[in-house]
């Protein structure tokens, strides 16, 4: 195994309360704290660990997004990635960018960079698509190991433990392959101050989807975005009989 490509998406920070735009065509992103998608921190950690175990020679962090996406690439570099690729799209284009576009971009970069492994997060917490790893594998015609809980290098390739409904599934695959990181794969390290300083000097290349021959014209139109329904206030009841009567009246039992 030699080169690992990791996808790092800039998303609204998980702790921010997301607000729908008055036009109801998206969410407010301006002036809102953004960070690296949490599952991508796990993907970067795994790639850096492979390098520390001398199972990988180079880790390349890729982010598709507006100029500010370079911040999450720098975070990946501070965590131990060797270099970054920023695939620049405008803020307006980013709002309409879909997993298939990102998959085509990542697939092209994987081939150009001669990557042996692509590690992505299982899901971006903004669009909740859970599609990019699967589609990247399809575009490349490489095997995929999604929802990874454990990744082990063997002579024949990789042994992967996957998180599936109600249990774990173990699979074997040859490389090159595309993997997606689940929550329990590892605990990502914090970027230390010296490493943040060092990361500023690591190489970061900028390209556009056009340079890679990828058309990012949207294939779907967002019709409306709604806030979740406001939770109704609770009510206190005197005893169990009153509770049962209320549930029956509301058609709940
Ligand atoms: P999704 O399919 O949108 O839920 O995203 C799954 C994973 O694909 C994310 O956790 C990232 O690793 C990767 N990914 C998605 N969008 C981007 C992007 N714009 N830039 C870099 N990586 C991305």
XYZ file of C-alpha atoms and ligand atoms in Angstrom:
276
model
C 0.000 0.000 0.000
C 1.376 3.365 -0.819
C -0.858 6.367 -1.136
C -4.062 7.172 0.712
C -6.527 9.819 -0.427
C -8.812 11.174 2.297
C -11.937 13.278 1.723
C -12.412 16.156 4.157
C -15.632 18.127 3.837
C -16.207 21.550 5.393
C -19.594 21.471 7.104
C -21.512 23.577 9.639
C -20.081 22.642 13.051
C -22.054 19.876 14.761
C -22.699 22.070 17.814
C -24.342 24.901 15.831
C -28.140 25.159 15.797
C -28.869 25.208 12.065
C -31.358 27.851 10.810
C -33.403 27.625 7.612
C -33.111 30.645 5.266
C -36.259 32.794 5.040
C -36.511 31.814 1.337
C -36.722 28.156 2.508
C -34.243 27.030 -0.153
C -31.380 26.075 2.162
C -29.815 26.817 5.537
C -27.972 29.891 6.763
C -24.219 29.369 6.300
C -22.884 32.929 6.494
C -21.357 33.903 9.831
C -21.823 30.333 11.093
C -18.985 28.243 12.586
C -17.796 25.513 10.215
C -15.464 22.567 10.869
C -14.290 19.323 9.331
C -17.091 16.758 9.022
C -16.664 14.603 12.190
C -16.515 11.291 10.273
C -13.728 12.769 8.115
C -11.624 13.399 11.231
C -11.914 9.635 11.811
C -10.933 8.966 8.176
C -7.851 11.228 8.499
C -6.871 9.560 11.796
C -7.042 6.124 10.183
C -4.954 7.216 7.198
C -2.335 8.813 9.475
C -2.253 5.643 11.606
C -1.598 3.568 8.464
C 1.315 5.861 7.711
C 2.652 5.588 11.272
C 2.492 1.779 10.945
C 4.467 2.149 7.678
C 1.550 0.686 5.729
C 1.106 3.925 3.795
C 3.739 6.241 2.408
C 1.688 9.348 1.799
C -1.655 10.777 2.929
C -3.369 13.332 0.678
C -6.316 15.322 2.051
C -8.868 16.514 -0.528
C -11.654 19.012 -0.018
C -14.130 20.166 -2.631
C -15.597 23.516 -1.682
C -15.153 27.272 -1.497
C -11.907 29.019 -0.452
C -12.630 28.421 3.254
C -12.416 24.649 2.645
C -8.648 25.131 2.828
C -9.108 25.481 6.601
C -10.247 21.851 6.934
C -7.383 20.735 4.675
C -4.963 22.559 7.021
C -6.550 20.745 9.973
C -5.981 17.420 8.198
C -2.364 18.451 7.517
C -1.946 19.347 11.202
C -3.299 15.884 12.134
C -0.545 14.303 9.991
C -1.627 14.327 6.330
C 1.303 15.119 3.998
C -0.299 17.360 1.413
C -3.612 18.773 0.357
C -5.665 19.235 -2.784
C -8.304 21.948 -2.789
C -10.872 21.518 -5.546
C -12.326 24.989 -5.654
C -15.997 25.710 -6.360
C -17.816 28.953 -5.552
C -19.974 29.211 -2.407
C -23.087 29.260 -4.629
C -21.980 26.127 -6.518
C -21.090 24.398 -3.228
C -24.677 24.677 -2.015
C -25.824 22.660 -5.024
C -22.876 20.261 -5.200
C -24.057 16.651 -5.014
C -22.346 13.421 -3.924
C -22.046 12.209 -7.549
C -20.048 15.329 -8.474
C -17.721 14.820 -5.498
C -17.392 11.106 -6.332
C -16.314 11.858 -9.900
C -13.788 14.423 -8.622
C -12.377 12.035 -5.997
C -12.222 9.190 -8.513
C -10.261 11.315 -11.003
C -7.852 12.475 -8.281
C -7.424 8.882 -7.031
C -6.282 7.861 -10.504
C -4.133 10.966 -11.102
C -2.441 10.615 -7.714
C -2.110 6.815 -8.107
C -3.859 6.235 -4.775
C -4.222 2.699 -3.440
C -6.882 3.576 -0.921
C -9.563 6.238 -0.671
C -10.903 6.750 2.869
C -14.003 8.915 3.339
C -16.394 9.552 6.183
C -19.511 7.383 6.175
C -21.711 10.454 5.965
C -21.495 14.228 5.806
C -23.507 15.703 8.678
C -24.900 18.513 6.513
C -26.487 16.624 3.609
C -26.693 13.216 5.382
C -26.329 11.625 1.944
C -24.125 8.607 2.780
C -23.438 8.176 -0.943
C -20.003 9.518 -1.801
C -17.873 6.486 -0.833
C -20.233 4.067 -2.549
C -20.382 6.122 -5.738
C -16.624 6.791 -5.780
C -16.078 3.006 -5.668
C -18.584 2.583 -8.495
C -16.996 5.291 -10.680
C -13.554 3.720 -10.154
C -14.920 0.150 -10.373
C -12.991 -0.588 -7.144
C -14.256 -2.696 -4.218
C -15.776 -0.823 -1.289
C -15.763 -1.324 2.470
C -18.342 0.964 4.041
C -19.053 1.753 7.727
C -15.588 0.511 8.792
C -15.155 -0.372 12.460
C -11.685 -1.907 11.981
C -9.211 -1.974 9.078
C -6.329 -4.445 9.017
C -3.687 -4.905 6.361
C -3.082 -8.517 5.326
C -0.768 -10.000 2.688
C -3.714 -10.395 0.316
C -5.171 -6.919 0.879
C -7.407 -5.730 3.727
C -9.601 -7.347 6.338
C -12.385 -4.981 7.310
C -14.908 -5.180 10.116
C -18.088 -3.308 9.155
C -20.834 -1.974 11.380
C -24.119 -3.472 10.192
C -27.594 -3.438 11.752
C -27.352 -5.275 15.060
C -23.785 -6.506 14.676
C -20.502 -6.617 12.843
C -19.591 -8.059 9.463
C -16.034 -9.034 8.508
C -15.018 -8.842 4.865
C -11.778 -9.182 2.914
C -10.878 -7.066 -0.064
C -7.981 -6.450 -2.367
C -6.652 -2.951 -2.931
C -7.154 -0.476 -4.520
C -10.391 0.066 -2.600
C -12.675 2.768 -1.256
C -13.507 2.730 2.460
C -15.813 4.780 4.654
C -15.172 5.423 8.340
C -17.814 4.745 10.992
C -17.871 6.291 14.459
C -16.054 3.532 16.347
C -13.133 3.082 13.926
C -10.847 5.214 16.123
C -10.671 8.356 18.244
C -9.227 11.198 16.167
C -6.252 13.041 17.614
C -6.264 16.771 18.288
C -3.994 18.905 16.153
C -1.296 20.288 18.472
C -0.096 23.881 18.141
C 3.378 22.919 16.789
C 1.694 20.665 14.220
C -0.732 23.449 13.250
C 2.305 25.671 12.631
C 4.070 22.946 10.634
C 0.908 22.338 8.586
C 1.065 25.890 7.238
C 4.194 24.906 5.305
C 2.849 21.647 3.835
C 1.989 21.725 0.108
C -1.592 22.552 -0.894
C -2.496 22.352 -4.564
C -5.537 24.144 -5.983
C -7.524 22.811 -8.942
C -11.060 23.240 -10.299
C -13.609 20.563 -11.264
C -13.103 21.763 -14.871
C -9.347 21.007 -14.654
C -10.364 17.464 -13.705
C -12.917 17.232 -16.492
C -15.892 16.985 -14.119
C -19.181 18.724 -14.904
C -20.797 19.936 -11.665
C -24.107 21.077 -13.148
C -26.775 20.261 -10.521
C -28.942 17.229 -11.326
C -31.593 17.963 -8.749
C -33.375 21.130 -7.665
C -34.044 21.869 -4.006
C -37.776 22.585 -3.856
C -37.996 23.537 -0.174
C -36.202 23.181 3.142
C -38.339 23.152 6.302
C -37.512 23.359 9.986
C -38.472 20.245 11.968
C -41.883 20.629 13.651
C -41.728 22.457 16.978
C -42.138 20.029 19.879
C -45.507 20.351 21.607
C -45.469 21.235 25.309
C -45.999 18.257 27.661
C -48.926 17.923 30.101
C -49.055 16.470 33.622
C -51.738 13.897 34.445
C -52.988 12.964 37.913
C -52.687 9.167 37.717
C -52.305 6.148 35.430
C -56.037 6.029 34.640
C -55.961 9.644 33.487
C -52.846 8.873 31.393
C -54.514 5.868 29.697
C -57.683 7.893 29.068
C -55.642 10.714 27.518
C -53.663 8.334 25.310
C -56.925 6.690 24.148
C -58.518 10.068 23.459
C -55.485 11.066 21.377
C -55.687 7.789 19.430
C -52.237 6.696 20.644
C -53.351 3.290 22.076
P -21.954 12.135 1.839
O -22.062 11.058 0.814
O -22.262 13.506 1.284
O -22.732 11.835 3.100
O -20.404 12.250 2.271
C -19.659 11.112 2.673
C -18.190 11.448 2.726
O -17.714 11.835 1.418
C -17.801 12.609 3.638
O -17.690 12.182 4.992
C -16.446 13.010 3.031
O -15.408 12.143 3.459
C -16.669 12.804 1.535
N -17.111 14.073 0.935
C -18.382 14.464 0.659
N -18.396 15.718 0.152
C -17.109 16.146 0.131
C -16.443 17.359 -0.277
N -17.143 18.405 -0.739
N -15.106 17.412 -0.162
C -14.386 16.366 0.308
N -14.940 15.214 0.703
C -16.278 15.080 0.618
